[in-house]
């Protein structure tokens, strides 16, 4: 990746450098050309007016040649050199492309490369006009070395190279920093996922890089926390069940041991057998409960249009003796019938579970314990509301109460009086979800809880 980025940077700089150098060279040579043409024209004009005074003409040509840092020649119309600022070609005949053009009355110029040196050669015709026609009487030829341009270009080239190298180093450093800031959270996440898959549920990534990666990291942390809670509840659940299964097993063991010792009277036998029967029934109930919990996910529904008011009345009737026995008053408010497509028995199970919890988690410190059951019909949805003034649930525990095995009360409280396995609400939630209904809870410790089932119309 880094090599590709570096190549892109190098390529971009070479391209920009080449374009820059070429345009610089063209511009410099063009400027030189304009300047030399100006000199050639001045020489041509001055020579024209001083053809008789060859000494002045020679001095003038040499002065301009020095000024322009170039070689200036004046030839006749056959290319024969009349004046040469270097004095070497005088009397020789020149026959180059520029002279040929100027004989025809045109100015010309060309850049030559002789022995790796750039030489700009240009010519202008010397013309006279007698009022009728313009006549070429001679030619001014200038050739100048463009080595200055080459030297300047080499300097520019080395400057561009320096800037490019510094930029390349800087961009590599920046790329490394940027790449690190992208890959670091990914590395942290991979490390976190490996931690979770090796069993460290609840592992949290501490550094949050913010932005979209930050969201991913927070989601990961939430997921990890949730997994850890599920695992914790699973352990508590297994612990509770094992604990409760052990009690009847110990009783049965003790009873069978007593029976196997000595001659026991038939009535005692009968009594012990009845006790063993009672214990096995308790175990059977618990195992059924376990089976239900395992089968939680496979709820199959028999849907029919049902009168929810009647369903509630029947469920309340069934649980009223248990509520009365526990001193909990039940109040059912329903002004009208509401109908919904549902599995009658499954929803009855939901209502019984919720009512059973409201009775079980009553607040014994309160003078009066009550449950208010209401149905409400709205425009888009109907609701069943079960409100109690029981023990309530701590706010921080509310998000977990539908999780399998979760119990909101502290261990001692539960061990002493309130037995349960943290499955009831999981069953409730599963049945409600299968119906595509919704269930929510509001609760305050020592004040009470309100469970609301929402039925879309
Ligand atoms: P269980 O009652 O067997 O423990 P549930 O799944 O029915 O299991 O309930 C989970 C936990 O939610 C209970 O342990 C209890 O702490 C709390 N809870 C449920 N309903 C109520 C309620 N009406 N009032 C107070 N706490 C409740």
Short mmCIF file of N, CA, C and O in Angstrom, two decimals, residues 194-284:
data_model
loop_
_atom_site.label_atom_id
_atom_site.label_comp_id
_atom_site.label_asym_id
_atom_site.label_seq_id
_atom_site.Cartn_x
_atom_site.Cartn_y
_atom_site.Cartn_z
N UNK A 194 -11.23 -11.55 19.04
CA UNK A 194 -10.48 -12.75 19.45
C UNK A 194 -10.65 -13.02 20.93
O UNK A 194 -10.79 -14.18 21.35
N UNK A 195 -10.66 -11.94 21.73
CA UNK A 195 -10.84 -12.09 23.17
C UNK A 195 -12.19 -12.75 23.46
O UNK A 195 -12.28 -13.68 24.25
N UNK A 196 -13.25 -12.22 22.79
CA UNK A 196 -14.60 -12.76 23.03
C UNK A 196 -14.67 -14.21 22.59
O UNK A 196 -15.21 -15.05 23.29
N UNK A 197 -14.07 -14.48 21.39
CA UNK A 197 -14.18 -15.87 20.92
C UNK A 197 -13.37 -16.81 21.81
O UNK A 197 -13.62 -18.01 21.84
N UNK A 198 -12.39 -16.25 22.57
CA UNK A 198 -11.66 -17.16 23.47
C UNK A 198 -12.32 -17.20 24.85
O UNK A 198 -11.78 -17.76 25.78
N UNK A 199 -13.51 -16.56 24.97
CA UNK A 199 -14.29 -16.72 26.20
C UNK A 199 -14.30 -15.51 27.12
O UNK A 199 -15.00 -15.53 28.13
N UNK A 200 -13.53 -14.45 26.79
CA UNK A 200 -13.50 -13.28 27.68
C UNK A 200 -14.72 -12.40 27.42
O UNK A 200 -14.58 -11.28 26.91
N UNK A 201 -15.93 -12.90 27.73
CA UNK A 201 -17.15 -12.13 27.48
C UNK A 201 -17.12 -10.88 28.36
O UNK A 201 -16.69 -10.94 29.51
N UNK A 202 -17.58 -9.77 27.81
CA UNK A 202 -17.58 -8.52 28.58
C UNK A 202 -16.35 -7.69 28.30
O UNK A 202 -16.22 -6.59 28.83
N UNK A 203 -15.39 -8.21 27.47
CA UNK A 203 -14.17 -7.44 27.16
C UNK A 203 -14.54 -6.10 26.53
O UNK A 203 -15.38 -6.04 25.63
N UNK A 204 -13.94 -5.01 27.00
CA UNK A 204 -14.27 -3.67 26.50
C UNK A 204 -13.05 -3.05 25.81
O UNK A 204 -11.94 -3.13 26.34
N UNK A 205 -13.28 -2.44 24.64
CA UNK A 205 -12.19 -1.70 23.98
C UNK A 205 -12.20 -0.30 24.58
O UNK A 205 -13.22 0.39 24.53
N UNK A 206 -11.06 0.09 25.17
CA UNK A 206 -11.08 1.35 25.91
C UNK A 206 -10.94 2.58 25.03
O UNK A 206 -11.61 3.57 25.24
N UNK A 207 -10.06 2.48 24.00
CA UNK A 207 -9.83 3.66 23.15
C UNK A 207 -10.95 3.78 22.14
O UNK A 207 -11.20 2.85 21.37
N UNK A 208 -11.68 4.92 22.18
CA UNK A 208 -12.71 5.13 21.16
C UNK A 208 -12.23 6.20 20.19
O UNK A 208 -12.05 7.35 20.58
N UNK A 209 -11.98 5.80 18.91
CA UNK A 209 -11.41 6.77 17.97
C UNK A 209 -12.40 7.82 17.48
O UNK A 209 -12.04 8.74 16.77
N UNK A 210 -13.68 7.69 17.85
CA UNK A 210 -14.69 8.65 17.38
C UNK A 210 -15.08 8.36 15.95
O UNK A 210 -14.53 7.46 15.31
N UNK A 211 -16.06 9.09 15.42
CA UNK A 211 -16.52 8.91 14.04
C UNK A 211 -17.19 7.56 13.85
O UNK A 211 -17.72 6.97 14.81
N UNK A 212 -17.11 7.04 12.62
CA UNK A 212 -17.82 5.80 12.32
C UNK A 212 -17.17 4.61 13.01
O UNK A 212 -17.85 3.70 13.46
N UNK A 213 -15.82 4.63 13.09
CA UNK A 213 -15.13 3.55 13.81
C UNK A 213 -15.53 3.58 15.28
O UNK A 213 -15.67 2.55 15.92
N UNK A 214 -15.71 4.81 15.79
CA UNK A 214 -16.11 4.98 17.19
C UNK A 214 -17.45 4.32 17.45
O UNK A 214 -17.64 3.65 18.47
N UNK A 215 -18.39 4.49 16.49
CA UNK A 215 -19.72 3.87 16.63
C UNK A 215 -19.59 2.36 16.66
O UNK A 215 -20.23 1.67 17.45
N UNK A 216 -18.70 1.85 15.78
CA UNK A 216 -18.48 0.40 15.71
C UNK A 216 -17.93 -0.10 17.04
O UNK A 216 -18.37 -1.13 17.57
N UNK A 217 -16.97 0.67 17.59
CA UNK A 217 -16.37 0.28 18.87
C UNK A 217 -17.42 0.29 19.98
O UNK A 217 -17.51 -0.66 20.77
N UNK A 218 -18.30 1.35 20.02
CA UNK A 218 -19.33 1.38 21.08
C UNK A 218 -20.30 0.21 20.91
O UNK A 218 -20.71 -0.40 21.90
N UNK A 219 -20.68 -0.10 19.65
CA UNK A 219 -21.59 -1.23 19.43
C UNK A 219 -20.94 -2.52 19.90
O UNK A 219 -21.58 -3.36 20.53
N UNK A 220 -19.63 -2.66 19.59
CA UNK A 220 -18.91 -3.85 20.03
C UNK A 220 -18.94 -3.95 21.55
O UNK A 220 -19.23 -5.01 22.11
N UNK A 221 -18.65 -2.81 22.23
CA UNK A 221 -18.62 -2.82 23.70
C UNK A 221 -19.98 -3.20 24.27
O UNK A 221 -20.07 -3.98 25.22
N UNK A 222 -21.07 -2.64 23.65
CA UNK A 222 -22.42 -2.96 24.13
C UNK A 222 -22.69 -4.45 23.96
O UNK A 222 -23.21 -5.12 24.85
N UNK A 223 -22.34 -4.97 22.75
CA UNK A 223 -22.57 -6.39 22.46
C UNK A 223 -21.83 -7.26 23.48
O UNK A 223 -22.40 -8.19 24.04
N UNK A 224 -20.57 -6.89 23.74
CA UNK A 224 -19.76 -7.67 24.65
C UNK A 224 -20.37 -7.67 26.05
O UNK A 224 -20.44 -8.71 26.72
N UNK A 225 -20.87 -6.49 26.46
CA UNK A 225 -21.49 -6.35 27.78
C UNK A 225 -22.75 -7.23 27.87
O UNK A 225 -22.98 -7.92 28.86
N UNK A 226 -23.54 -7.20 26.78
CA UNK A 226 -24.78 -7.98 26.74
C UNK A 226 -24.47 -9.48 26.83
O UNK A 226 -25.12 -10.21 27.59
N UNK A 227 -23.44 -9.90 26.05
CA UNK A 227 -23.06 -11.32 26.06
C UNK A 227 -22.65 -11.74 27.47
O UNK A 227 -23.02 -12.82 27.94
N UNK A 228 -21.91 -10.84 28.13
CA UNK A 228 -21.44 -11.18 29.46
C UNK A 228 -22.63 -11.31 30.43
O UNK A 228 -22.66 -12.22 31.26
N UNK A 229 -23.64 -10.41 30.26
CA UNK A 229 -24.83 -10.50 31.13
C UNK A 229 -25.61 -11.78 30.88
O UNK A 229 -26.06 -12.43 31.83
N UNK A 230 -25.75 -12.13 29.60
CA UNK A 230 -26.48 -13.37 29.26
C UNK A 230 -25.80 -14.56 29.91
O UNK A 230 -26.43 -15.42 30.51
N UNK A 231 -24.44 -14.56 29.80
CA UNK A 231 -23.68 -15.68 30.35
C UNK A 231 -23.84 -15.72 31.87
O UNK A 231 -24.02 -16.79 32.46
N UNK A 232 -23.83 -14.52 32.51
CA UNK A 232 -23.95 -14.44 33.96
C UNK A 232 -25.31 -15.00 34.39
O UNK A 232 -25.41 -15.83 35.30
N UNK A 233 -26.38 -14.57 33.66
CA UNK A 233 -27.73 -15.03 34.00
C UNK A 233 -27.88 -16.52 33.78
O UNK A 233 -28.57 -17.22 34.53
N UNK A 234 -27.20 -17.02 32.71
CA UNK A 234 -27.28 -18.46 32.43
C UNK A 234 -26.70 -19.25 33.60
O UNK A 234 -27.27 -20.22 34.07
N UNK A 235 -25.56 -18.73 34.12
CA UNK A 235 -24.90 -19.42 35.23
C UNK A 235 -25.80 -19.38 36.48
O UNK A 235 -25.98 -20.40 37.16
N UNK A 236 -26.40 -18.19 36.74
CA UNK A 236 -27.29 -18.06 37.92
C UNK A 236 -28.45 -19.01 37.78
O UNK A 236 -28.84 -19.72 38.72
N UNK A 237 -29.01 -19.07 36.55
CA UNK A 237 -30.16 -19.92 36.27
C UNK A 237 -29.83 -21.40 36.54
O UNK A 237 -30.53 -22.10 37.28
N UNK A 238 -28.69 -21.85 36.01
CA UNK A 238 -28.29 -23.25 36.20
C UNK A 238 -28.05 -23.51 37.69
O UNK A 238 -28.46 -24.53 38.24
N UNK A 239 -27.44 -22.53 38.34
CA UNK A 239 -27.16 -22.65 39.76
C UNK A 239 -28.46 -22.80 40.57
O UNK A 239 -28.57 -23.70 41.41
N UNK A 240 -29.45 -21.93 40.25
CA UNK A 240 -30.74 -21.99 40.96
C UNK A 240 -31.42 -23.33 40.77
O UNK A 240 -31.88 -23.97 41.71
N UNK A 241 -31.48 -23.75 39.49
CA UNK A 241 -32.17 -25.01 39.17
C UNK A 241 -31.48 -26.18 39.87
O UNK A 241 -32.14 -27.00 40.50
N UNK A 242 -30.12 -26.22 39.78
CA UNK A 242 -29.40 -27.33 40.40
C UNK A 242 -29.68 -27.34 41.90
O UNK A 242 -29.92 -28.39 42.50
N UNK A 243 -29.69 -26.13 42.48
CA UNK A 243 -29.91 -26.00 43.91
C UNK A 243 -31.29 -26.55 44.28
O UNK A 243 -31.44 -27.32 45.23
N UNK A 244 -32.29 -26.17 43.45
CA UNK A 244 -33.66 -26.60 43.79
C UNK A 244 -33.90 -28.06 43.49
O UNK A 244 -34.76 -28.69 44.11
N UNK A 245 -33.13 -28.61 42.53
CA UNK A 245 -33.29 -30.05 42.25
C UNK A 245 -32.63 -30.88 43.34
O UNK A 245 -33.05 -31.98 43.63
N UNK A 246 -31.59 -30.27 43.93
CA UNK A 246 -30.85 -31.03 44.93
C UNK A 246 -31.69 -31.28 46.19
O UNK A 246 -31.62 -32.36 46.80
N UNK A 247 -32.54 -30.30 46.55
CA UNK A 247 -33.33 -30.43 47.79
C UNK A 247 -34.26 -31.66 47.75
O UNK A 247 -34.16 -32.52 48.63
N UNK A 248 -35.15 -31.82 46.73
CA UNK A 248 -35.98 -33.02 46.71
C UNK A 248 -35.17 -34.30 46.58
O UNK A 248 -35.50 -35.33 47.19
N UNK A 249 -34.04 -34.23 45.85
CA UNK A 249 -33.21 -35.44 45.70
C UNK A 249 -32.65 -35.87 47.05
O UNK A 249 -32.65 -37.06 47.38
N UNK A 250 -32.21 -34.90 47.84
CA UNK A 250 -31.67 -35.22 49.18
C UNK A 250 -32.78 -35.83 50.05
O UNK A 250 -32.54 -36.84 50.75
N UNK A 251 -34.01 -35.25 49.97
CA UNK A 251 -35.12 -35.80 50.76
C UNK A 251 -35.40 -37.24 50.35
O UNK A 251 -35.53 -38.13 51.21
N UNK A 252 -35.49 -37.47 49.01
CA UNK A 252 -35.80 -38.83 48.53
C UNK A 252 -34.73 -39.81 49.02
O UNK A 252 -35.01 -40.90 49.50
N UNK A 253 -33.45 -39.36 48.94
CA UNK A 253 -32.34 -40.22 49.37
C UNK A 253 -32.51 -40.59 50.85
O UNK A 253 -32.42 -41.76 51.25
N UNK A 254 -32.81 -39.55 51.66
CA UNK A 254 -32.95 -39.77 53.10
C UNK A 254 -34.12 -40.71 53.39
O UNK A 254 -34.01 -41.64 54.20
N UNK A 255 -35.28 -40.48 52.69
CA UNK A 255 -36.48 -41.31 52.91
C UNK A 255 -36.23 -42.76 52.53
O UNK A 255 -36.57 -43.68 53.27
N UNK A 256 -35.58 -42.97 51.36
CA UNK A 256 -35.33 -44.36 50.93
C UNK A 256 -34.35 -45.05 51.85
O UNK A 256 -34.47 -46.25 52.15
N UNK A 257 -33.40 -44.29 52.36
CA UNK A 257 -32.41 -44.88 53.30
C UNK A 257 -33.12 -45.34 54.58
O UNK A 257 -32.90 -46.45 55.05
N UNK A 258 -34.03 -44.48 55.11
CA UNK A 258 -34.75 -44.83 56.33
C UNK A 258 -35.60 -46.08 56.10
O UNK A 258 -35.70 -46.96 56.97
N UNK A 259 -36.20 -46.16 54.89
CA UNK A 259 -37.06 -47.30 54.59
C UNK A 259 -36.26 -48.60 54.53
O UNK A 259 -36.76 -49.67 54.87
N UNK A 260 -35.02 -48.48 54.06
CA UNK A 260 -34.23 -49.72 53.89
C UNK A 260 -33.67 -50.24 55.22
O UNK A 260 -33.17 -51.34 55.29
N UNK A 261 -33.75 -49.41 56.27
CA UNK A 261 -33.21 -49.84 57.57
C UNK A 261 -34.33 -50.46 58.41
O UNK A 261 -35.37 -49.82 58.61
N UNK A 262 -34.15 -51.68 58.86
CA UNK A 262 -35.01 -52.34 59.83
C UNK A 262 -36.42 -52.62 59.34
O UNK A 262 -36.74 -52.45 58.15
N UNK A 263 -37.26 -53.10 60.28
CA UNK A 263 -38.65 -53.43 59.96
C UNK A 263 -39.53 -52.22 60.19
O UNK A 263 -39.81 -51.82 61.29
N UNK A 264 -39.92 -51.65 59.10
CA UNK A 264 -40.73 -50.44 59.22
C UNK A 264 -42.21 -50.83 59.13
O UNK A 264 -42.57 -51.73 58.37
N UNK A 265 -43.02 -50.14 59.87
CA UNK A 265 -44.44 -50.39 59.87
C UNK A 265 -45.05 -49.98 58.54
O UNK A 265 -44.57 -49.05 57.90
N UNK A 266 -46.09 -50.70 58.12
CA UNK A 266 -46.71 -50.44 56.80
C UNK A 266 -47.19 -49.00 56.67
O UNK A 266 -47.00 -48.36 55.61
N UNK A 267 -47.78 -48.46 57.76
CA UNK A 267 -48.29 -47.07 57.70
C UNK A 267 -47.14 -46.09 57.47
O UNK A 267 -47.27 -45.14 56.70
N UNK A 268 -46.00 -46.37 58.17
CA UNK A 268 -44.83 -45.49 57.97
C UNK A 268 -44.36 -45.58 56.52
O UNK A 268 -44.00 -44.60 55.88
N UNK A 269 -44.35 -46.86 55.99
CA UNK A 269 -44.00 -47.08 54.58
C UNK A 269 -44.83 -46.18 53.69
O UNK A 269 -44.32 -45.47 52.84
N UNK A 270 -46.19 -46.26 53.94
CA UNK A 270 -47.14 -45.50 53.11
C UNK A 270 -46.83 -44.00 53.19
O UNK A 270 -46.81 -43.29 52.18
N UNK A 271 -46.61 -43.56 54.44
CA UNK A 271 -46.35 -42.13 54.65
C UNK A 271 -45.08 -41.67 53.90
O UNK A 271 -45.06 -40.66 53.20
N UNK A 272 -44.02 -42.55 54.05
CA UNK A 272 -42.75 -42.21 53.38
C UNK A 272 -42.91 -42.21 51.87
O UNK A 272 -42.37 -41.36 51.16
N UNK A 273 -43.66 -43.20 51.37
CA UNK A 273 -43.87 -43.30 49.91
C UNK A 273 -44.59 -42.05 49.42
O UNK A 273 -44.27 -41.50 48.37
N UNK A 274 -45.59 -41.59 50.23
CA UNK A 274 -46.33 -40.38 49.85
C UNK A 274 -45.38 -39.17 49.80
O UNK A 274 -45.46 -38.34 48.89
N UNK A 275 -44.45 -39.12 50.80
CA UNK A 275 -43.48 -38.02 50.81
C UNK A 275 -42.59 -38.07 49.57
O UNK A 275 -42.33 -37.05 48.91
N UNK A 276 -42.15 -39.32 49.25
CA UNK A 276 -41.29 -39.48 48.06
C UNK A 276 -42.07 -39.03 46.82
O UNK A 276 -41.55 -38.33 45.95
N UNK A 277 -43.37 -39.41 46.78
CA UNK A 277 -44.22 -39.02 45.65
C UNK A 277 -44.29 -37.49 45.53
O UNK A 277 -44.14 -36.94 44.44
N UNK A 278 -44.49 -36.84 46.70
CA UNK A 278 -44.56 -35.37 46.73
C UNK A 278 -43.28 -34.74 46.18
O UNK A 278 -43.32 -33.82 45.37
N UNK A 279 -42.14 -35.30 46.60
CA UNK A 279 -40.85 -34.75 46.16
C UNK A 279 -40.65 -34.96 44.67
O UNK A 279 -40.15 -34.08 43.96
N UNK A 280 -41.05 -36.15 44.19
CA UNK A 280 -40.87 -36.41 42.75
C UNK A 280 -41.78 -35.49 41.93
O UNK A 280 -41.40 -35.02 40.86
N UNK A 281 -42.98 -35.21 42.48
CA UNK A 281 -43.88 -34.28 41.78
C UNK A 281 -43.23 -32.90 41.65
O UNK A 281 -43.28 -32.25 40.61
N UNK A 282 -42.58 -32.47 42.75
CA UNK A 282 -41.89 -31.17 42.76
C UNK A 282 -40.80 -31.14 41.69
O UNK A 282 -40.64 -30.18 40.94
N UNK A 283 -40.08 -32.30 41.62
CA UNK A 283 -39.01 -32.38 40.63
C UNK A 283 -39.58 -32.37 39.21
O UNK A 283 -39.02 -31.74 38.31
N UNK A 284 -40.71 -33.07 39.07
CA UNK A 284 -41.34 -33.15 37.74
C UNK A 284 -41.73 -31.74 37.26
O UNK A 284 -41.47 -31.36 36.12
#
